[in-house]
Short mmCIF file of C-alpha atoms (C1' of nucleotides) in Angstrom, two decimals:
data_model
loop_
_atom_site.label_atom_id
_atom_site.label_comp_id
_atom_site.label_asym_id
_atom_site.label_seq_id
_atom_site.Cartn_x
_atom_site.Cartn_y
_atom_site.Cartn_z
CA MET A 1121 80.45 104.60 99.16
CA SER A 1122 79.40 102.28 96.91
CA THR A 1123 80.87 103.82 94.13
CA SER A 1124 84.41 102.75 94.73
CA SER A 1125 83.67 99.09 95.21
CA LEU A 1126 81.50 99.38 91.77
CA SER A 1127 84.61 100.31 89.69
CA PRO A 1128 82.71 101.01 86.27
CA GLU A 1129 86.41 99.82 84.96
CA PRO A 1130 86.03 102.43 81.77
CA CYS A 1131 89.44 100.52 80.84
CA THR A 1132 90.41 103.54 78.66
CA SER A 1133 89.61 102.94 74.68
CA ASP A 1134 91.95 106.00 74.05
CA ASP A 1135 95.74 104.72 73.86
CA GLU A 1136 95.45 101.05 74.40
CA GLN A 1137 93.80 99.63 70.95
CA GLN A 1138 95.00 102.20 68.94
CA PHE A 1139 97.33 99.68 67.72
CA THR A 1140 100.01 101.48 65.71
CA PRO A 1141 101.26 99.11 63.15
CA SER A 1142 104.87 98.92 64.60
CA PRO A 1143 107.03 101.29 62.88
CA GLN A 1144 108.91 97.75 61.44
CA ALA A 1145 111.48 98.04 64.16
CA GLU A 1146 114.83 99.35 63.31
CA ASP A 1147 116.83 97.38 65.20
CA GLU A 1148 115.47 94.25 63.86
CA GLU A 1149 117.78 92.84 61.31
CA VAL A 1150 116.45 89.66 60.95
CA GLY A 1151 115.98 88.81 57.42
CA THR A 1152 118.87 91.13 55.95
CA ASP A 1153 121.23 87.98 54.53
CA ALA A 1154 118.07 86.27 53.55
CA THR A 1155 119.79 83.17 52.65
CA LYS A 1156 118.98 80.94 54.91
CA LYS A 1157 116.22 80.25 57.18
CA PRO A 1158 112.39 79.64 56.85
CA ARG A 1159 111.20 82.28 54.84
CA ARG A 1160 108.93 83.70 57.60
CA SER A 1161 107.01 86.63 56.34
CA ARG A 1162 109.08 89.27 58.14
CA THR A 1163 105.93 91.76 58.29
CA ARG A 1164 103.65 89.28 59.63
CA SER A 1165 106.27 88.68 62.78
CA THR A 1166 106.70 91.94 63.19
CA ILE A 1167 103.11 93.11 63.22
CA LYS A 1168 102.67 89.76 65.66
CA ASN A 1169 105.63 91.34 67.93
CA GLY A 1170 103.86 94.32 68.05
CA GLU A 1171 100.76 92.89 68.98
CA VAL A 1172 102.55 90.94 71.97
CA VAL A 1173 104.43 94.07 73.20
CA LEU A 1174 101.05 96.06 73.07
CA LYS A 1175 99.66 93.51 74.97
CA ILE A 1176 102.33 93.35 77.41
CA LYS A 1177 101.88 97.36 77.80
CA LYS A 1178 98.08 96.81 78.07
CA THR A 1179 98.43 94.10 80.88
CA ARG A 1180 101.08 96.12 82.84
CA ARG A 1181 98.80 99.03 82.65
CA LEU A 1182 96.02 97.17 84.06
CA LYS A 1183 98.20 95.83 86.57
CA ALA A 1184 99.31 99.28 87.75
CA ASN A 1185 95.66 100.75 87.67
CA ASN A 1186 94.74 98.09 90.25
CA ARG A 1187 97.65 98.75 92.17
CA GLU A 1188 96.85 102.05 92.05
CA ARG A 1189 93.61 101.37 93.00
CA ASN A 1190 94.20 99.52 95.74
CA ARG A 1191 96.64 101.72 97.00
CA MET A 1192 93.65 104.85 97.03
CA HIS A 1193 91.34 102.63 98.67
CA HIS A 1194 94.02 101.56 101.75
CA LEU A 1195 94.43 105.57 101.76
CA ASN A 1196 90.74 106.19 102.14
CA SER A 1197 89.85 103.25 104.68
CA ALA A 1198 92.85 105.04 106.72
CA LEU A 1199 91.22 108.11 106.38
CA ASP A 1200 87.89 106.69 107.63
CA GLU A 1201 89.58 105.54 110.57
CA LEU A 1202 90.57 108.75 111.24
CA ARG A 1203 87.09 110.04 111.06
CA GLU A 1204 86.18 107.37 113.20
CA VAL A 1205 88.28 108.74 115.81
CA LEU A 1206 87.73 112.32 115.64
CA PRO A 1207 84.56 113.82 117.58
CA THR A 1208 81.85 114.97 115.36
CA LEU A 1209 78.56 115.33 116.30
CA PRO A 1210 76.17 115.12 113.46
CA GLU A 1211 77.08 111.31 112.64
CA ASP A 1212 76.13 111.57 109.35
CA ALA A 1213 78.23 114.42 108.58
CA LYS A 1214 81.01 113.02 106.92
CA LEU A 1215 84.14 115.27 106.75
CA THR A 1216 85.81 115.67 103.74
CA LYS A 1217 89.34 114.15 103.13
CA ILE A 1218 90.78 117.77 103.62
CA GLU A 1219 88.33 118.69 106.62
CA THR A 1220 89.30 115.47 108.11
CA LEU A 1221 93.13 115.83 107.87
CA ARG A 1222 92.99 119.63 109.32
CA PHE A 1223 90.33 118.60 111.72
CA ALA A 1224 92.70 116.05 113.19
CA HIS A 1225 95.41 118.50 113.08
CA ASN A 1226 93.58 120.81 115.10
CA TYR A 1227 92.42 118.28 117.27
CA ILE A 1228 95.58 116.64 118.11
CA TRP A 1229 97.26 120.21 119.03
CA ALA A 1230 93.87 121.18 121.19
CA LEU A 1231 94.63 117.92 123.20
CA SER A 1232 97.94 118.11 123.58
CA GLU A 1233 97.23 121.88 124.78
CA THR A 1234 95.15 120.50 127.27
CA LEU A 1235 97.28 118.33 128.22
CA ARG A 1236 99.72 121.23 129.03
CA LEU A 1237 97.42 123.18 130.89
CA ALA A 1238 96.33 120.41 132.85
CA ASP A 1239 100.22 119.69 134.01
CA GLN A 1240 100.25 123.47 134.56
CA LEU A 1241 97.26 123.07 136.87
CA HIS A 1242 97.77 119.80 138.73
CA GLY A 1243 101.36 120.24 139.00
CA CYS A 1244 102.90 118.07 136.35
CA THR A 1245 101.62 114.65 137.33
CA THR A 1246 100.37 113.26 134.04
CA THR A 1247 102.88 111.34 131.98
CA PRO A 1248 105.00 113.41 129.65
CA MET A 1249 103.59 112.56 126.09
CA LEU A 1250 104.36 114.57 123.19
CA ILE A 1251 103.58 117.77 124.59
CA GLN A 1252 104.10 121.00 122.46
CA ASP A 1253 104.30 124.52 123.03
CA SER A 1254 102.67 125.12 120.00
CA PRO A 1255 99.97 123.43 117.53
CA PRO A 1256 102.24 120.66 115.35
CA SER A 1257 102.20 121.34 111.83
CA PRO A 1258 103.57 119.39 109.28
CA SER A 1259 107.04 120.27 108.10
CA PRO A 1260 107.71 120.35 104.41
CA SER A 1261 109.84 117.35 104.93
CA GLY A 1262 106.63 115.55 105.82
CA SER A 1263 108.67 113.40 108.22
CA SER A 1264 108.94 115.63 111.52
CA TRP A 1265 106.90 118.30 113.27
CA SER A 1266 107.70 122.13 113.02
CA CYS A 1267 106.47 124.51 115.99
CA THR A 1268 104.63 126.94 113.86
CA SER A 1269 100.76 127.96 114.71
CA PRO A 1270 98.24 125.91 112.97
CA SER A 1271 96.91 129.27 111.83
CA SER A 1272 100.48 130.20 110.40
CA SER A 1273 98.98 128.77 107.24
CA SER A 1274 96.43 130.65 105.32
CA GLU A 1275 94.02 127.35 105.02
CA SER A 1276 94.03 126.97 108.51
CA LEU A 1277 90.61 126.34 110.01
CA SER A 1278 90.63 127.70 113.41
CA PRO A 1279 91.13 131.40 114.44
CA ALA A 1280 94.24 132.72 115.10
CA SER A 1281 94.58 133.35 118.50
CA PRO A 1282 95.93 130.52 120.80
CA ALA A 1283 93.85 129.17 123.26
CA SER A 1284 94.61 129.97 126.86
CA SER A 1285 92.21 127.66 129.00
CA THR A 1286 90.70 124.44 128.22
CA SER A 1287 87.29 125.86 126.95
CA ASP A 1288 89.55 128.17 125.01
CA ILE A 1289 90.97 124.91 123.35
CA LEU A 1290 88.02 123.30 122.88
CA ASP A 1291 86.63 126.22 120.65
CA TYR A 1292 89.53 126.84 118.97
CA TRP A 1293 90.14 123.40 117.07
CA GLN A 1294 86.58 123.26 115.93
CA PRO A 1295 86.73 123.51 112.09
CA ALA A 1296 85.41 126.93 111.05
CA GLY A 1297 82.61 126.64 108.29
CA ARG A 1298 81.44 123.61 109.98
CA HIS A 1299 79.20 123.62 113.11
CA PHE A 1300 80.41 120.66 115.79
CA HIS A 1301 79.13 122.45 118.69
CA GLY A 1302 78.45 119.76 121.36
CA ALA A 1303 80.74 117.28 119.54
CA LEU A 1304 83.25 117.81 122.42
CA ASN A 1305 83.15 118.89 125.59
CA GLN A 1306 85.20 118.97 128.77
CA GLN A 1307 84.26 115.38 129.67
CA ASN A 1308 85.35 114.20 126.51
CA LEU A 1309 89.16 115.65 127.12
CA CYS A 1310 88.54 115.12 130.72
CA VAL A 1311 92.31 115.49 131.49
CA THR A 1312 92.51 114.83 135.57
CA GLY A 1313 95.84 114.04 136.75
CA THR A 1314 96.69 110.74 134.96
CA THR A 1315 93.48 109.94 132.50
CA PHE A 1316 93.29 111.03 129.41
CA ILE A 1317 90.56 110.83 127.01
"C1'" DT B 756 74.20 125.24 86.21
"C1'" DA B 757 78.38 126.16 88.69
"C1'" DG B 758 81.44 124.43 91.93
"C1'" DG B 759 83.02 121.14 95.36
"C1'" DC B 760 84.49 116.38 96.06
"C1'" DC B 761 85.52 112.15 94.72
"C1'" DA B 762 87.15 107.44 91.95
"C1'" DT B 763 89.72 106.28 88.41
"C1'" DC B 764 93.37 106.52 84.99
"C1'" DT B 765 97.68 107.65 83.13
"C1'" DG B 766 102.59 108.49 82.47
"C1'" DG B 767 106.39 110.31 85.21
"C1'" DT B 768 110.07 109.56 88.61
"C1'" DC B 769 111.97 107.49 92.50
"C1'" DC B 770 113.46 103.45 94.88
"C1'" DT B 771 114.30 98.34 95.93
"C1'" DA C 1092 112.25 95.26 86.36
"C1'" DG C 1093 108.74 96.02 88.84
"C1'" DG C 1094 106.21 98.56 92.30
"C1'" DA C 1095 105.48 102.88 95.21
"C1'" DC C 1096 104.16 107.26 95.20
"C1'" DC C 1097 102.80 111.17 92.82
"C1'" DA C 1098 100.19 114.70 90.29
"C1'" DG C 1099 97.19 115.96 86.06
"C1'" DA C 1100 93.38 115.00 83.78
"C1'" DT C 1101 88.92 113.18 83.23
"C1'" DG C 1102 84.04 112.56 84.20
"C1'" DG C 1103 80.29 111.22 87.54
"C1'" DC C 1104 77.49 112.84 91.45
"C1'" DC C 1105 75.57 115.88 94.58
"C1'" DT C 1106 74.24 120.63 96.48
"C1'" DA C 1107 73.01 125.52 96.57
#
DNA sequence: TAGGCCATCTGGTCCT
DNA sequence: AGGACCAGATGGCCTA
């Protein structure tokens, strides 16, 4: 959406230009002996020092902001790629971030479950790929999947009842509160023997 | 107008 | 030291 690219660049006015006149660097013992050497105005040099430090801090901050912005853009484009893979019927109905994640979560589970049922029906001729007995839910560590129901979390989008047939599954993973009826039908999942998609 | 969603900034923490 | 990651804060936009 146009807003992200525009980047109004407010560039914070709050702290960056407060310019506290450098509390006279206690560690700086430059002119103590004051016998030799130039006589360069001490205050002026420390102020200049403060300005430089401030400038460095400012540029660091700006660089960090840029990185953060890019990072979020990458995250968002990954999210967009995920949205494209998810079957939603109203083309213009863009899922929110949280909806996308939960939808994908349920979708993956539904696909796995469909595979499992198909295997049961056809006598295990499909490739055994990542089929779980229960819908995946990210473990707290985030590194692996635990085997708890998707509806175990209070924020789950789906009804609590486990699906027992393909149509049940299709009903199951559709996010509540949004209507994607027709977004996915049996053909979309089409798990026949070896094919899947 | 309130509430939801989002982008961005920011400071802190962890990692390399 | 610098970058990545994270969470809180803030302000803008949109919709019911």
